GROMACS .gro file of C-alpha atoms in nm:
model
  301
    1UNK     CA    1   2.143   3.251  -7.255
    2UNK     CA    2   2.369   2.966  -7.137
    3UNK     CA    3   2.262   2.727  -6.862
    4UNK     CA    4   2.516   2.888  -6.629
    5UNK     CA    5   2.351   3.227  -6.681
    6UNK     CA    6   1.998   3.109  -6.605
    7UNK     CA    7   1.823   3.246  -6.299
    8UNK     CA    8   1.695   3.008  -6.034
    9UNK     CA    9   1.332   3.046  -6.145
   10UNK     CA   10   1.421   2.989  -6.508
   11UNK     CA   11   1.627   2.683  -6.429
   12UNK     CA   12   1.363   2.542  -6.196
   13UNK     CA   13   1.098   2.584  -6.464
   14UNK     CA   14   1.318   2.420  -6.724
   15UNK     CA   15   1.406   2.136  -6.485
   16UNK     CA   16   1.040   2.076  -6.404
   17UNK     CA   17   0.947   2.065  -6.771
   18UNK     CA   18   1.244   1.839  -6.847
   19UNK     CA   19   1.169   1.582  -6.577
   20UNK     CA   20   0.791   1.592  -6.635
   21UNK     CA   21   0.847   1.513  -7.001
   22UNK     CA   22   1.073   1.222  -6.905
   23UNK     CA   23   0.828   1.098  -6.640
   24UNK     CA   24   0.552   1.107  -6.900
   25UNK     CA   25   0.757   0.863  -7.110
   26UNK     CA   26   0.845   0.628  -6.825
   27UNK     CA   27   0.512   0.605  -6.643
   28UNK     CA   28   0.265   0.345  -6.779
   29UNK     CA   29  -0.026   0.491  -6.973
   30UNK     CA   30  -0.374   0.481  -6.820
   31UNK     CA   31  -0.507   0.261  -7.100
   32UNK     CA   32  -0.268  -0.018  -6.994
   33UNK     CA   33  -0.380  -0.281  -6.744
   34UNK     CA   34  -0.421  -0.246  -6.451
   35UNK     CA   35  -0.575   0.084  -6.555
   36UNK     CA   36  -0.684   0.212  -6.214
   37UNK     CA   37  -0.339   0.154  -6.065
   38UNK     CA   38  -0.169   0.334  -6.353
   39UNK     CA   39  -0.416   0.620  -6.325
   40UNK     CA   40  -0.339   0.653  -5.954
   41UNK     CA   41   0.036   0.645  -6.020
   42UNK     CA   42   0.000   0.935  -6.262
   43UNK     CA   43  -0.232   1.120  -6.025
   44UNK     CA   44   0.040   1.099  -5.761
   45UNK     CA   45   0.339   1.193  -5.974
   46UNK     CA   46   0.169   1.476  -6.163
   47UNK     CA   47  -0.002   1.621  -5.855
   48UNK     CA   48   0.210   1.936  -5.855
   49UNK     CA   49   0.527   1.964  -5.651
   50UNK     CA   50   0.840   2.176  -5.676
   51UNK     CA   51   1.059   1.896  -5.817
   52UNK     CA   52   1.345   1.998  -5.587
   53UNK     CA   53   1.520   1.662  -5.615
   54UNK     CA   54   1.523   1.648  -5.997
   55UNK     CA   55   1.634   2.011  -5.994
   56UNK     CA   56   1.931   1.911  -5.778
   57UNK     CA   57   2.022   1.637  -6.026
   58UNK     CA   58   2.020   1.880  -6.318
   59UNK     CA   59   2.185   2.166  -6.127
   60UNK     CA   60   2.467   1.940  -6.008
   61UNK     CA   61   2.507   1.823  -6.364
   62UNK     CA   62   2.536   2.185  -6.476
   63UNK     CA   63   2.807   2.251  -6.218
   64UNK     CA   64   2.998   1.950  -6.352
   65UNK     CA   65   2.935   2.016  -6.721
   66UNK     CA   66   2.686   1.732  -6.778
   67UNK     CA   67   2.401   1.801  -7.026
   68UNK     CA   68   2.050   1.794  -6.877
   69UNK     CA   69   1.918   1.538  -7.126
   70UNK     CA   70   2.163   1.271  -7.016
   71UNK     CA   71   2.046   1.301  -6.655
   72UNK     CA   72   1.674   1.257  -6.722
   73UNK     CA   73   1.676   0.900  -6.591
   74UNK     CA   74   1.848   0.996  -6.268
   75UNK     CA   75   1.609   1.290  -6.219
   76UNK     CA   76   1.308   1.062  -6.276
   77UNK     CA   77   1.441   0.799  -6.035
   78UNK     CA   78   1.477   1.033  -5.737
   79UNK     CA   79   1.138   1.194  -5.802
   80UNK     CA   80   0.966   0.855  -5.826
   81UNK     CA   81   1.116   0.753  -5.491
   82UNK     CA   82   1.006   1.083  -5.340
   83UNK     CA   83   0.653   1.044  -5.479
   84UNK     CA   84   0.621   0.690  -5.343
   85UNK     CA   85   0.736   0.804  -5.000
   86UNK     CA   86   0.471   1.077  -4.987
   87UNK     CA   87   0.194   0.831  -5.075
   88UNK     CA   88   0.297   0.597  -4.795
   89UNK     CA   89   0.364   0.879  -4.545
   90UNK     CA   90   0.009   1.010  -4.598
   91UNK     CA   91  -0.158   0.675  -4.519
   92UNK     CA   92  -0.379   0.647  -4.207
   93UNK     CA   93  -0.127   0.408  -4.051
   94UNK     CA   94   0.145   0.672  -4.088
   95UNK     CA   95   0.078   1.049  -4.083
   96UNK     CA   96  -0.292   1.016  -4.178
   97UNK     CA   97  -0.307   1.321  -4.407
   98UNK     CA   98  -0.599   1.406  -4.635
   99UNK     CA   99  -0.424   1.681  -4.833
  100UNK     CA  100  -0.108   1.680  -5.040
  101UNK     CA  101  -0.016   1.980  -5.253
  102UNK     CA  102  -0.366   2.117  -5.204
  103UNK     CA  103  -0.535   1.805  -5.343
  104UNK     CA  104  -0.676   1.486  -5.188
  105UNK     CA  105  -0.401   1.241  -5.100
  106UNK     CA  106  -0.380   0.919  -5.300
  107UNK     CA  107  -0.562   0.702  -5.045
  108UNK     CA  108  -0.842   0.959  -5.026
  109UNK     CA  109  -0.874   1.002  -5.403
  110UNK     CA  110  -0.862   0.625  -5.455
  111UNK     CA  111  -0.838   0.390  -5.155
  112UNK     CA  112  -0.578   0.265  -4.910
  113UNK     CA  113  -0.498  -0.059  -5.091
  114UNK     CA  114  -0.446   0.126  -5.419
  115UNK     CA  115  -0.226   0.382  -5.246
  116UNK     CA  116  -0.003   0.110  -5.103
  117UNK     CA  117   0.031  -0.048  -5.447
  118UNK     CA  118   0.103   0.291  -5.604
  119UNK     CA  119   0.392   0.341  -5.364
  120UNK     CA  120   0.524  -0.009  -5.435
  121UNK     CA  121   0.502   0.043  -5.810
  122UNK     CA  122   0.667   0.386  -5.809
  123UNK     CA  123   0.952   0.257  -5.595
  124UNK     CA  124   1.032  -0.031  -5.828
  125UNK     CA  125   0.989   0.187  -6.137
  126UNK     CA  126   1.263   0.418  -6.004
  127UNK     CA  127   1.518   0.139  -6.017
  128UNK     CA  128   1.389   0.015  -6.351
  129UNK     CA  129   1.450   0.359  -6.497
  130UNK     CA  130   1.811   0.364  -6.379
  131UNK     CA  131   1.866   0.016  -6.521
  132UNK     CA  132   1.695   0.068  -6.856
  133UNK     CA  133   1.792   0.428  -6.937
  134UNK     CA  134   2.052   0.415  -7.213
  135UNK     CA  135   2.117   0.791  -7.205
  136UNK     CA  136   2.277   0.797  -6.860
  137UNK     CA  137   2.646   0.887  -6.898
  138UNK     CA  138   2.927   0.680  -6.760
  139UNK     CA  139   2.995   0.307  -6.767
  140UNK     CA  140   2.822   0.004  -6.619
  141UNK     CA  141   3.015   0.037  -6.293
  142UNK     CA  142   2.900   0.398  -6.261
  143UNK     CA  143   2.538   0.297  -6.316
  144UNK     CA  144   2.569   0.030  -6.046
  145UNK     CA  145   2.699   0.297  -5.807
  146UNK     CA  146   2.396   0.513  -5.888
  147UNK     CA  147   2.162   0.223  -5.813
  148UNK     CA  148   2.350   0.154  -5.490
  149UNK     CA  149   2.330   0.520  -5.386
  150UNK     CA  150   1.955   0.532  -5.448
  151UNK     CA  151   1.897   0.205  -5.261
  152UNK     CA  152   2.095   0.322  -4.960
  153UNK     CA  153   1.919   0.659  -4.955
  154UNK     CA  154   1.574   0.498  -4.981
  155UNK     CA  155   1.594   0.211  -4.734
  156UNK     CA  156   1.619   0.154  -4.361
  157UNK     CA  157   1.953   0.335  -4.342
  158UNK     CA  158   1.801   0.632  -4.521
  159UNK     CA  159   1.453   0.767  -4.589
  160UNK     CA  160   1.250   0.469  -4.462
  161UNK     CA  161   1.461   0.454  -4.147
  162UNK     CA  162   1.397   0.823  -4.090
  163UNK     CA  163   1.024   0.769  -4.119
  164UNK     CA  164   1.044   0.484  -3.868
  165UNK     CA  165   1.228   0.710  -3.621
  166UNK     CA  166   0.972   0.984  -3.685
  167UNK     CA  167   0.678   0.756  -3.605
  168UNK     CA  168   0.852   0.624  -3.296
  169UNK     CA  169   0.924   0.978  -3.171
  170UNK     CA  170   0.560   1.090  -3.147
  171UNK     CA  171   0.494   1.210  -2.793
  172UNK     CA  172   0.859   1.170  -2.693
  173UNK     CA  173   1.116   1.435  -2.608
  174UNK     CA  174   1.409   1.412  -2.848
  175UNK     CA  175   1.741   1.588  -2.817
  176UNK     CA  176   1.855   1.815  -3.098
  177UNK     CA  177   2.108   1.550  -3.197
  178UNK     CA  178   1.836   1.286  -3.221
  179UNK     CA  179   1.609   1.520  -3.419
  180UNK     CA  180   1.890   1.596  -3.662
  181UNK     CA  181   1.962   1.225  -3.706
  182UNK     CA  182   1.597   1.162  -3.786
  183UNK     CA  183   1.579   1.436  -4.048
  184UNK     CA  184   1.915   1.355  -4.203
  185UNK     CA  185   1.758   1.019  -4.281
  186UNK     CA  186   1.397   1.108  -4.357
  187UNK     CA  187   1.449   1.418  -4.571
  188UNK     CA  188   1.822   1.460  -4.610
  189UNK     CA  189   1.912   1.117  -4.748
  190UNK     CA  190   1.725   1.156  -5.078
  191UNK     CA  191   1.841   1.516  -5.119
  192UNK     CA  192   2.202   1.402  -5.074
  193UNK     CA  193   2.139   1.120  -5.320
  194UNK     CA  194   2.006   1.364  -5.581
  195UNK     CA  195   2.339   1.546  -5.580
  196UNK     CA  196   2.546   1.229  -5.552
  197UNK     CA  197   2.370   1.044  -5.833
  198UNK     CA  198   2.446   1.327  -6.075
  199UNK     CA  199   2.808   1.346  -5.961
  200UNK     CA  200   2.845   0.971  -6.019
  201UNK     CA  201   2.767   1.031  -6.386
  202UNK     CA  202   3.108   1.197  -6.413
  203UNK     CA  203   3.393   0.954  -6.467
  204UNK     CA  204   3.697   0.998  -6.242
  205UNK     CA  205   3.542   1.273  -6.034
  206UNK     CA  206   3.783   1.431  -5.789
  207UNK     CA  207   3.705   1.290  -5.439
  208UNK     CA  208   3.735   1.640  -5.290
  209UNK     CA  209   3.473   1.769  -5.533
  210UNK     CA  210   3.239   1.486  -5.440
  211UNK     CA  211   3.295   1.558  -5.071
  212UNK     CA  212   3.220   1.928  -5.117
  213UNK     CA  213   2.903   1.854  -5.311
  214UNK     CA  214   2.795   1.611  -5.039
  215UNK     CA  215   2.856   1.877  -4.772
  216UNK     CA  216   2.640   2.115  -4.972
  217UNK     CA  217   2.365   1.853  -5.003
  218UNK     CA  218   2.373   1.762  -4.633
  219UNK     CA  219   2.343   2.129  -4.539
  220UNK     CA  220   2.049   2.211  -4.764
  221UNK     CA  221   1.876   1.884  -4.672
  222UNK     CA  222   1.870   1.977  -4.305
  223UNK     CA  223   1.785   2.341  -4.383
  224UNK     CA  224   1.489   2.219  -4.590
  225UNK     CA  225   1.347   2.029  -4.293
  226UNK     CA  226   1.403   2.317  -4.051
  227UNK     CA  227   1.214   2.549  -4.287
  228UNK     CA  228   0.936   2.289  -4.311
  229UNK     CA  229   0.909   2.294  -3.931
  230UNK     CA  230   0.902   2.673  -3.930
  231UNK     CA  231   0.630   2.684  -4.196
  232UNK     CA  232   0.424   2.428  -4.005
  233UNK     CA  233   0.401   2.690  -3.730
  234UNK     CA  234   0.390   3.016  -3.925
  235UNK     CA  235   0.213   2.938  -4.252
  236UNK     CA  236  -0.142   2.821  -4.326
  237UNK     CA  237  -0.305   2.519  -4.487
  238UNK     CA  238  -0.383   2.701  -4.813
  239UNK     CA  239  -0.024   2.817  -4.864
  240UNK     CA  240   0.129   2.485  -4.759
  241UNK     CA  241  -0.105   2.265  -4.962
  242UNK     CA  242  -0.120   2.031  -4.662
  243UNK     CA  243  -0.264   2.051  -4.313
  244UNK     CA  244  -0.094   2.329  -4.116
  245UNK     CA  245   0.002   2.254  -3.755
  246UNK     CA  246  -0.015   1.878  -3.808
  247UNK     CA  247   0.321   1.811  -3.639
  248UNK     CA  248   0.224   2.017  -3.335
  249UNK     CA  249  -0.117   1.850  -3.314
  250UNK     CA  250   0.049   1.508  -3.333
  251UNK     CA  251   0.297   1.610  -3.063
  252UNK     CA  252   0.594   1.554  -3.293
  253UNK     CA  253   0.932   1.707  -3.206
  254UNK     CA  254   1.034   1.996  -3.433
  255UNK     CA  255   1.320   2.245  -3.446
  256UNK     CA  256   1.108   2.540  -3.324
  257UNK     CA  257   0.972   2.332  -3.035
  258UNK     CA  258   1.323   2.232  -2.924
  259UNK     CA  259   1.522   2.544  -3.012
  260UNK     CA  260   1.265   2.820  -3.023
  261UNK     CA  261   1.160   2.992  -3.345
  262UNK     CA  262   1.441   3.249  -3.355
  263UNK     CA  263   1.713   2.989  -3.301
  264UNK     CA  264   1.559   2.760  -3.564
  265UNK     CA  265   1.569   3.043  -3.817
  266UNK     CA  266   1.928   3.120  -3.722
  267UNK     CA  267   2.022   2.753  -3.765
  268UNK     CA  268   1.873   2.754  -4.116
  269UNK     CA  269   2.080   3.061  -4.202
  270UNK     CA  270   2.396   2.892  -4.074
  271UNK     CA  271   2.329   2.586  -4.287
  272UNK     CA  272   2.276   2.810  -4.590
  273UNK     CA  273   2.617   2.970  -4.527
  274UNK     CA  274   2.778   2.626  -4.492
  275UNK     CA  275   2.618   2.509  -4.815
  276UNK     CA  276   2.741   2.806  -5.018
  277UNK     CA  277   3.090   2.778  -4.866
  278UNK     CA  278   3.105   2.415  -4.983
  279UNK     CA  279   3.063   2.539  -5.342
  280UNK     CA  280   3.359   2.778  -5.325
  281UNK     CA  281   3.564   2.572  -5.574
  282UNK     CA  282   3.301   2.635  -5.843
  283UNK     CA  283   3.243   2.946  -6.048
  284UNK     CA  284   2.922   3.075  -6.203
  285UNK     CA  285   2.835   2.724  -6.322
  286UNK     CA  286   2.716   2.649  -5.966
  287UNK     CA  287   2.511   2.967  -5.924
  288UNK     CA  288   2.174   2.789  -5.937
  289UNK     CA  289   2.289   2.556  -5.659
  290UNK     CA  290   2.378   2.860  -5.450
  291UNK     CA  291   2.048   3.028  -5.529
  292UNK     CA  292   1.859   2.711  -5.438
  293UNK     CA  293   2.016   2.712  -5.093
  294UNK     CA  294   1.880   3.063  -5.037
  295UNK     CA  295   1.540   2.968  -5.178
  296UNK     CA  296   1.509   2.672  -4.939
  297UNK     CA  297   1.527   2.890  -4.628
  298UNK     CA  298   1.309   3.169  -4.771
  299UNK     CA  299   1.029   2.964  -4.931
  300UNK     CA  300   0.670   2.990  -4.811
  301UNK     CA  301   0.548   2.638  -4.895
   0.00000   0.00000   0.00000
């Protein structure tokens, strides 16, 4: 079976195994000082998770004919940034969550100070991986563009900025436009980066192709958040692996609260259609990207 013929589940499993093996190599071992910090870093990174962002790196690479192995560093980098963000989001000063993926959050399993340091260490390790990985394809200029893309997606103009808007919006009435802006930063920025960082590994990529891939990534990034909002209302704590109804209890604006549940579901379907349309230039080599778009709006956790 070729990569292009793999089903979504098969490719997701292979991607998870691929990135976990690479993360195992990059993360410091628990017998290295400071041992407790390194143990907590591994607890966080290997605490389950769907590995959607590394999957996007590998699946974009497949669509562009890039071998999985050469994208391990990029896949690790986006997952490390994602993991750090979850640790900090869960802190008492932020979302104050006790559960993540069905297990105690980092600050509960260890302590708040350790959790802050874990986030700091995972963030810096992400950039170290991009710098030190000798298997990443392309030239030095391409690698610098990858680092730039990850920095922009992670900082105040991306994920961190989205979290700041989210915290500031508690108890406030946002418009749909404001809610979309928040989520395009908080969730969408790193999802877009996962696609972009793989595309940047291709020398002389057609600008139209990059634009289409970015449209796809923007669409699924927003659809992912809408489905999260839907699940926060319709699912349960056991299925979610985190506290159900937390956004409602914290009086946070969500798509169902602003649009109604039926309209939120319809919006997710529209974004799925937009995402698949953006891939029309590709053949079967982009099938797993198409299937992922469907999975995002049909998932149960």
